[in-house]
Coordinates of C-alpha atoms and ligand atoms in Angstrom, one line a residue:
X1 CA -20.7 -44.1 12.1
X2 CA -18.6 -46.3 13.9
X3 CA -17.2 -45.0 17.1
X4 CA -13.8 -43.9 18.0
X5 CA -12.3 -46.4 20.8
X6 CA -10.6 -44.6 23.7
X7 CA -9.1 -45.3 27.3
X8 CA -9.6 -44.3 30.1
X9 CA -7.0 -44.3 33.0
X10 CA -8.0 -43.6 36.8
X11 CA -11.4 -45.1 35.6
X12 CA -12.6 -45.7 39.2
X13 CA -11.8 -42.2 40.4
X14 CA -13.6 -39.0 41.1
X15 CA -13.2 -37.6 38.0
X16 CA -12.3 -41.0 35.8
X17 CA -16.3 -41.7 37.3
X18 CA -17.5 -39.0 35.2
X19 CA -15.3 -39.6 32.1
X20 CA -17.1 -43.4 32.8
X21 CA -21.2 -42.0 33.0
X22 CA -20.2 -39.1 30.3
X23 CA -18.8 -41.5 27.4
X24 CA -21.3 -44.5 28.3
X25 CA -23.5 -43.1 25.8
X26 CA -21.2 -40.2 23.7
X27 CA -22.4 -40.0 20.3
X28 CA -18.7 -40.2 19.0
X29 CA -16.3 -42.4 21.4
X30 CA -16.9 -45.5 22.7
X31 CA -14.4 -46.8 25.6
X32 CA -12.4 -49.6 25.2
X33 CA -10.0 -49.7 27.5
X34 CA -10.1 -49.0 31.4
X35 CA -7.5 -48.6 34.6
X36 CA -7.0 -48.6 38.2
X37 CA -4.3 -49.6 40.7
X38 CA -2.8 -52.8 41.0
X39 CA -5.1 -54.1 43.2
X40 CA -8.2 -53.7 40.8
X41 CA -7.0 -55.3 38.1
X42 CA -9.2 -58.2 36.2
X43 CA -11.7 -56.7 38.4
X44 CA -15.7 -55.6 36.9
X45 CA -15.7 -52.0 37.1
X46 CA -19.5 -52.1 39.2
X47 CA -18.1 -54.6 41.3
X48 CA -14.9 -52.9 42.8
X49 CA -15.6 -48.9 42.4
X50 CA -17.2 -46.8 44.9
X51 CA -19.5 -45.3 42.8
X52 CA -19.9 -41.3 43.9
X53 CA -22.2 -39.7 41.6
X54 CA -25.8 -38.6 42.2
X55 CA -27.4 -40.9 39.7
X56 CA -27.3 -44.6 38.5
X57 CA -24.7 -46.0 37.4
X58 CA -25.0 -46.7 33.3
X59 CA -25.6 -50.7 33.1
X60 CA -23.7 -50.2 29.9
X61 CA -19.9 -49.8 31.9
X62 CA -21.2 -52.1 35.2
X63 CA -19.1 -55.5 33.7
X64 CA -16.4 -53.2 31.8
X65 CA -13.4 -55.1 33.2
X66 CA -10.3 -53.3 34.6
X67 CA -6.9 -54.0 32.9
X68 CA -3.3 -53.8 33.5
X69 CA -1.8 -50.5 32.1
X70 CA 0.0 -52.0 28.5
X71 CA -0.1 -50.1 25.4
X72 CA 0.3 -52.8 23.4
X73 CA -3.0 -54.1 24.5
X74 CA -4.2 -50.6 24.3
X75 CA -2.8 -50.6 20.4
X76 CA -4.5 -54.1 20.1
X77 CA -8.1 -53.2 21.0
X78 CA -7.7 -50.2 18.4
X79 CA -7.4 -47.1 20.9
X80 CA -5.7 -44.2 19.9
X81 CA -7.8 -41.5 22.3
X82 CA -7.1 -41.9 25.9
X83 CA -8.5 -39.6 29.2
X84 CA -6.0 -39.5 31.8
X85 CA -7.7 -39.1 35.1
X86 CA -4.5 -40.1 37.3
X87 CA -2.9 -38.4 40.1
X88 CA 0.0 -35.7 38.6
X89 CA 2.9 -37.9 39.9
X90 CA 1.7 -41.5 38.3
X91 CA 0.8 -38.6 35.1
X92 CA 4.3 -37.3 35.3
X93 CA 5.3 -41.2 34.1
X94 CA 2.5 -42.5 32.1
X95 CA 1.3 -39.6 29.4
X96 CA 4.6 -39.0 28.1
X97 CA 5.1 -42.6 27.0
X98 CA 1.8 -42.5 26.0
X99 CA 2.8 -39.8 23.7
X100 CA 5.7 -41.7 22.0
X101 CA 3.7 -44.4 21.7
X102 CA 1.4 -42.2 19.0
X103 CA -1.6 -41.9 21.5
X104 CA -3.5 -38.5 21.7
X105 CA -3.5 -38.1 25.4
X106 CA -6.6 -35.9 27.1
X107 CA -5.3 -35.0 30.9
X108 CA -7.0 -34.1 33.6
X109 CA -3.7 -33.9 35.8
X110 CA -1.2 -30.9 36.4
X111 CA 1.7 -32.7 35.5
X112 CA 2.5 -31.7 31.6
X113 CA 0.1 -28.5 31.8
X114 CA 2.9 -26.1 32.3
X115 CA 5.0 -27.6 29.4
X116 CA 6.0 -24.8 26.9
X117 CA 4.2 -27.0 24.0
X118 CA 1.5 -28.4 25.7
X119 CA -1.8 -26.3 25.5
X120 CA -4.0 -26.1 28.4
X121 CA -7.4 -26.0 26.1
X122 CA -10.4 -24.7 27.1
X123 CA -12.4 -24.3 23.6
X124 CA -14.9 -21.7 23.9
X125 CA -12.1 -19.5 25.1
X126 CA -9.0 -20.7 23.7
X127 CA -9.2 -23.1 20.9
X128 CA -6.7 -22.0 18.5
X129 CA -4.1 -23.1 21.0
X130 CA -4.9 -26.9 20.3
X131 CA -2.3 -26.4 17.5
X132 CA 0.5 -26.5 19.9
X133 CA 0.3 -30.1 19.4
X134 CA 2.4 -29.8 16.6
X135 CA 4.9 -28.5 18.8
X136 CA 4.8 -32.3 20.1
X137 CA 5.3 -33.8 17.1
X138 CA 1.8 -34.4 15.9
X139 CA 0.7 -35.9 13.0
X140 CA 4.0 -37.9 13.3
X141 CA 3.8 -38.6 17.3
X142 CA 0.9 -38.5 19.6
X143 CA 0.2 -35.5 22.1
X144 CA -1.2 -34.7 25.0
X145 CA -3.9 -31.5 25.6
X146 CA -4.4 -30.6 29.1
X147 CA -7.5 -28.9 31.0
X148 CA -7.2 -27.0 33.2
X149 CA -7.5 -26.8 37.2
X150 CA -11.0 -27.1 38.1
X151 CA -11.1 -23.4 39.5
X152 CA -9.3 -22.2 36.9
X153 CA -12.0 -23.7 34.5
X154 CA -14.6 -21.9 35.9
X155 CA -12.7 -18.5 36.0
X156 CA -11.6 -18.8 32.5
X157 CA -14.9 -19.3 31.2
X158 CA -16.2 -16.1 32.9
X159 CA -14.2 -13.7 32.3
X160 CA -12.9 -14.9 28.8
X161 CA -16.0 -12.8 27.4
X162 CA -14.6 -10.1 29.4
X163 CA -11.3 -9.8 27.9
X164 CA -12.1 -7.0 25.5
X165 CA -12.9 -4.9 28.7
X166 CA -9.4 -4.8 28.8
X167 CA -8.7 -7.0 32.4
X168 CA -6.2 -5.3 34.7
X169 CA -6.3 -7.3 38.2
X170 CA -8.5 -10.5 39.3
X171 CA -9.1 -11.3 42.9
X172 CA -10.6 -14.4 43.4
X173 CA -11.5 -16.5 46.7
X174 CA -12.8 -19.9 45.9
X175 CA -15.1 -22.4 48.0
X176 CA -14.5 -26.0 46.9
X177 CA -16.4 -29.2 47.5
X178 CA -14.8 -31.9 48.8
X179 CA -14.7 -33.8 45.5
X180 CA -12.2 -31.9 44.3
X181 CA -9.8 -33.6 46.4
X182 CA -10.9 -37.0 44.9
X183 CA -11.6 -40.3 46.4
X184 CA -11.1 -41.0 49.4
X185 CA -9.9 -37.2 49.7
X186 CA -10.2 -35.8 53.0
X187 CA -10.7 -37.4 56.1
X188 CA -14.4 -36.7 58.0
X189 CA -12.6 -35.8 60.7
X190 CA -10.7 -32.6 59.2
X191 CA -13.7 -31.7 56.7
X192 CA -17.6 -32.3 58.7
X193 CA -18.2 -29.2 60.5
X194 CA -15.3 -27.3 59.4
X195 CA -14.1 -24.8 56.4
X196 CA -10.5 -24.9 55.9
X197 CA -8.3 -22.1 54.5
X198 CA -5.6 -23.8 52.5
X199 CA -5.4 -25.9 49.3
X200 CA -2.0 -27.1 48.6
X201 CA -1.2 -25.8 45.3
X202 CA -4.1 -24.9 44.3
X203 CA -3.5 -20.7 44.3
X204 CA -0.2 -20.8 42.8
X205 CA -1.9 -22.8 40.0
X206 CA -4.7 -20.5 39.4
X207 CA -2.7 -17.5 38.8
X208 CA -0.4 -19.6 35.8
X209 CA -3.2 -21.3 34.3
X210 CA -5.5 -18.3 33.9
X211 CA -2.6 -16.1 32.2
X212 CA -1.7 -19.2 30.1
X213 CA -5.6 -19.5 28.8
X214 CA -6.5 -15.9 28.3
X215 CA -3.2 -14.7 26.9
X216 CA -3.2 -11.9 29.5
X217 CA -1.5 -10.7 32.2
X218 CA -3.2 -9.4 35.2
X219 CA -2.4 -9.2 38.3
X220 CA -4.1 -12.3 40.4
X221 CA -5.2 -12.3 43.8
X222 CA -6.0 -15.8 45.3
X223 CA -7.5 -17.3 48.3
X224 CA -8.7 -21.2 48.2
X225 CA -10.9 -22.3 50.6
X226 CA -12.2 -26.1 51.5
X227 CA -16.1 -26.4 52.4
X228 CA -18.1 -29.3 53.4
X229 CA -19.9 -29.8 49.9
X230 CA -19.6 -32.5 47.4
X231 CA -19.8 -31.4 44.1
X232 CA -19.4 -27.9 43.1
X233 CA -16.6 -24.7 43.9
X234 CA -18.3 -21.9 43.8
X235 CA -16.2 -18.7 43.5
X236 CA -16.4 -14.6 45.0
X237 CA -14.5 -12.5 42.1
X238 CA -13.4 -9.1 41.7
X239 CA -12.1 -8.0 38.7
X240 CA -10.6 -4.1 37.5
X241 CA -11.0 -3.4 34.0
X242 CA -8.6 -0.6 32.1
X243 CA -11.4 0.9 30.7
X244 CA -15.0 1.6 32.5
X245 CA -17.9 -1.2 32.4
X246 CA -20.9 -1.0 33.8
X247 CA -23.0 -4.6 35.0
X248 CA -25.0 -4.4 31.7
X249 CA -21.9 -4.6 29.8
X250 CA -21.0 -7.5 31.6
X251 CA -24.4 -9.3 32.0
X252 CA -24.5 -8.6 27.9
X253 CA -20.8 -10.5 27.2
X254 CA -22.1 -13.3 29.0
X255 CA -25.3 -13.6 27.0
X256 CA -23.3 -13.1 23.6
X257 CA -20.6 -15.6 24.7
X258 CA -22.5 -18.4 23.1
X259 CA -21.1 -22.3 21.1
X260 CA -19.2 -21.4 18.9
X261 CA -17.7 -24.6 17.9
X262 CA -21.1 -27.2 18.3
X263 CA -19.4 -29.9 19.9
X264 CA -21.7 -32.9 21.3
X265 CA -20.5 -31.7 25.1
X266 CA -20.9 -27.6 24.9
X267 CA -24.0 -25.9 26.1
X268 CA -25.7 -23.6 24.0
X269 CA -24.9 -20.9 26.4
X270 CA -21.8 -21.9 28.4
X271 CA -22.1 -19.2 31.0
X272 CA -25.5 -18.6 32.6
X273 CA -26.4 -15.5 34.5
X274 CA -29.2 -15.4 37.1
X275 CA -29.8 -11.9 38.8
X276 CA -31.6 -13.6 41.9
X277 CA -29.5 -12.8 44.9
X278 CA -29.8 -16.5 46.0
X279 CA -28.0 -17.3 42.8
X280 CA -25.6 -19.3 42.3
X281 CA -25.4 -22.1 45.0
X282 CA -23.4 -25.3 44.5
X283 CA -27.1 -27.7 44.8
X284 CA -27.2 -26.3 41.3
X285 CA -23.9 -28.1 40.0
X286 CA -25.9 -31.0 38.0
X287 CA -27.9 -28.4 36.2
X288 CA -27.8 -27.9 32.5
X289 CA -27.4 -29.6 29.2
X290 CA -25.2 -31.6 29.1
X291 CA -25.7 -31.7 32.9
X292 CA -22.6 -30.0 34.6
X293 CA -21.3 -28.2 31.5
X294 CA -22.8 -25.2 32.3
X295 CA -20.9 -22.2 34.5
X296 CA -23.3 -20.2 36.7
X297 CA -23.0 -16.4 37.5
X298 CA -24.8 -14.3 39.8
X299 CA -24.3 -11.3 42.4
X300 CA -23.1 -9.0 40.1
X301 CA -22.4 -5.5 41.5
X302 CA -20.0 -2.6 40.8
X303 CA -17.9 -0.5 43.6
X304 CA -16.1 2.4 42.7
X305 CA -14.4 1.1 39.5
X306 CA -14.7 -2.9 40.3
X307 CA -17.1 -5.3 39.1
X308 CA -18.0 -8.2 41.5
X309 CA -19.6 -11.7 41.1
X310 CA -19.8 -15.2 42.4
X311 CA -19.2 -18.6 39.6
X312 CA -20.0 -21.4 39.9
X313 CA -18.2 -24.3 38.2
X314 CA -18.8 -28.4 38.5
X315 CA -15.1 -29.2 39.1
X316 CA -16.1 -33.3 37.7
X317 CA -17.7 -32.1 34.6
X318 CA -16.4 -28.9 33.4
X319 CA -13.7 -28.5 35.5
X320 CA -11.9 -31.9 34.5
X321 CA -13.9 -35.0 33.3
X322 CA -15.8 -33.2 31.0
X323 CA -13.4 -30.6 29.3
X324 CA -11.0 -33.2 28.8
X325 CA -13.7 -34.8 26.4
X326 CA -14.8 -31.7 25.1
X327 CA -11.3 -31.2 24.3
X328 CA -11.1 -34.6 22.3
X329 CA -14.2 -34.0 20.4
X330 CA -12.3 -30.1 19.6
X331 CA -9.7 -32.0 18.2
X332 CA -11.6 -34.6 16.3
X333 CA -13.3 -32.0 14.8
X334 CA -10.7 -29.5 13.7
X335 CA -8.2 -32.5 12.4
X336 CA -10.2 -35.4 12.2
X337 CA -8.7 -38.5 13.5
X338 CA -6.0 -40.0 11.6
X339 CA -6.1 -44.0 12.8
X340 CA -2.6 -45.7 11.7
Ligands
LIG1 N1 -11.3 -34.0 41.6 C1 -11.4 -32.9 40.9 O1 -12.3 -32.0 41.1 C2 -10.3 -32.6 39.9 C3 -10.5 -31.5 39.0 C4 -9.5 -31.2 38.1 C5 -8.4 -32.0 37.9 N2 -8.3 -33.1 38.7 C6 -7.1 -34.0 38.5 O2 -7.6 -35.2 37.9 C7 -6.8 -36.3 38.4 C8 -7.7 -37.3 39.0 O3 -8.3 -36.7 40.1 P1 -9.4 -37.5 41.0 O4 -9.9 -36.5 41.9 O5 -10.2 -38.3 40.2 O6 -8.4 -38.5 41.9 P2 -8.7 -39.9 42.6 O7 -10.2 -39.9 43.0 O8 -7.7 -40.0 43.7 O9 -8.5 -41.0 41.4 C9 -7.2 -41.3 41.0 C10 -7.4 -42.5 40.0 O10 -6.0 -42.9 39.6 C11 -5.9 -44.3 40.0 N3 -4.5 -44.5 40.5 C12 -4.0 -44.0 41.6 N4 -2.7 -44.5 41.8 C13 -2.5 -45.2 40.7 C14 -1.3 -46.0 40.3 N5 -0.2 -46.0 41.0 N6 -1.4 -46.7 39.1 C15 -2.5 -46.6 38.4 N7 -3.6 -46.0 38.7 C16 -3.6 -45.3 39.9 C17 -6.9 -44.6 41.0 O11 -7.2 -45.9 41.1 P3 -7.8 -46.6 42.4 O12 -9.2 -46.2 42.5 O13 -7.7 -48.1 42.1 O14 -6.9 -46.1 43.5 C18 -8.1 -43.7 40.5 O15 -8.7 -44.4 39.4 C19 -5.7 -35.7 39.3 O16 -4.5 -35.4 38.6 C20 -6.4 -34.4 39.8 O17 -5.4 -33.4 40.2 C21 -9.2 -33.4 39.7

């Protein structure tokens, strides 16, 4: 089969990094395209990117040359997919002319996520909401499909088994790697040594994007919290239920809430429960098929009518890079891909 040629712009970024190692060998996309910044362009991708990831670069996307953002030369080289791994205000700009251009746009940033007819897809817990983008336009215009915020991701994919529980109130404190504030990110000077209290944005977004996924409405306590890690947020939840569950319930929805939708990027079983009290820790963020995929649950306990347990979540992988291709093989699958 020949492969479907997509973009990818913010290519040398945290999370464009990953979109890079994840589609150097994808069994269905092959990349065509790349960006940067100005300063980057014409530029060999190995030669000019820091690389951050805990393994070798692919040799495959070391000479993959970095070009000026034009999508006519996008048009040229036959793209019609592209993964957006740009900060939110160069996003603001960029995907919607992207979109009346006729490309289907797979974000990673906020900016578009809260639009009324843009979904934020997450497919084992949401997919039927990837037909918003006919909302845009689509099959006459292109679209764009957000993910969601990296925390969120994680959150979502927990407790979307739990939603037949009936889920009254979340309470959530989160304890995120440095790598969620991409590259360069934080100084050394605020982060070594230190835990810091305050994300900007970051809680006000959780509590939207959750009720947006999950269709529900609880009420959502937040707290995010910087740590000196680099991959990984792990996250301490409390949830109330309107009816009773006990931990067996729970531990059983997670082991139920397998693939439904066999796309090349989703784990047999997307949420993986370990009752070992060490369990989970964010050295464990790689782990799993396809490596980083996977969202990790442990510490389960139940007090007085609350049920209690700490995620873990790969923010590059699942919580961005990796659901934003997940979400573009979702929608090659359930429309195919109509090239013009
Ligand atoms: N990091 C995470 O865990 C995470 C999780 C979920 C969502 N997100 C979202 O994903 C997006 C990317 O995050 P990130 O962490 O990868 O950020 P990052 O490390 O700062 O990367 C930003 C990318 O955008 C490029 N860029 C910056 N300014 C540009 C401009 N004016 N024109 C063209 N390209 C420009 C950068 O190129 P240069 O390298 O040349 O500067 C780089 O490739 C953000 O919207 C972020 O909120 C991040």
């Amino acid at each position: 089969m020949e492969k479907i040629k997509v973009a990818v712009i913010g290519a040398t970024g945290a999370v464009g990094q990953v979109c890079m190692w994840m589609l150097a060998d994808h069994p269905w996309f092959e990349v065509a395209y790349i960006t940067a910044s100005a300063a980057r362009i014409n530029q060999e991708y190995a030669k000019t990117v820091h690389w951050l990831l805990p393994f070798e670069m692919p040799s495959s996307i070391k000479r993959t040359v970095i070009d000026e953002f034009n999508t006519d030369t996008m048009k040229q080289r036959g793209v019609k997919i592209v993964f957006s791994a740009l900060p939110a205000e160069i996003a603001m700009e960029a995907e919607p002319l992207l979109r009346d251009q006729g490309f289907y746009v797979f974000s990673n940033a906020s900016a578009l996520r809260y639009d009324k007819d843009v979904p934020i897809l997450i497919p084992e817990t949401n997919l039927s909401t990837i037909d918003m983008i006919k909302m845009q336009g689509y099959p006459d215009r292109g679209f764009v499909i957000t993910n969601s915020n990296c925390v969120t991701a994680g959150l979502a994919m927990a407790i979307a088994p739990l939603r037949v529980f009936g889920i009254k109130e979340i309470n959530v404190c989160s304890y995120q790697s440095v790598s969620g504030a991409g590259y360069p990110g934080l100084s050394s000077f605020d982060i070594t040594d230190n835990v810091i209290p305050y994300i900007a944005k970051e809680e006000e977004k959780i509590e939207k994007e959750i009720k947006k996924i999950l269709s529900i409405d609880p009420i959502v306590y937040t707290y995010c919290v910087r740590v000196p890690v680099m991959f990984g947020h792990l996250e301490a939840v409390w949830l109330d239920f309107e009816q009773e569950v006990e931990p067996a319930q729970i531990i059983e929805a997670w082991e139920n809430f397998k693939d439904c939708n066999e796309l090349p990027s989703t784990p047999n079983n997307p949420v993986v429960y370990n009752p070992s009290n060490t369990f989970p820790q964010a050295k464990s963020a790689w782990w799993g098929t396809p490596k980083g995929m996977e969202v990790y649950t442990g510490r389960l306990k139940k007090k007085e009518r609350k049920i209690g347990f700490v995620l873990l979540v790969n923010n590059l992988v699942k919580g961005s890079a990796g659901g934003s291709i997940q979400n573009a093989e979702a929608f090659v699958t359930r429309y195919g891909l109509i090239i013009n």
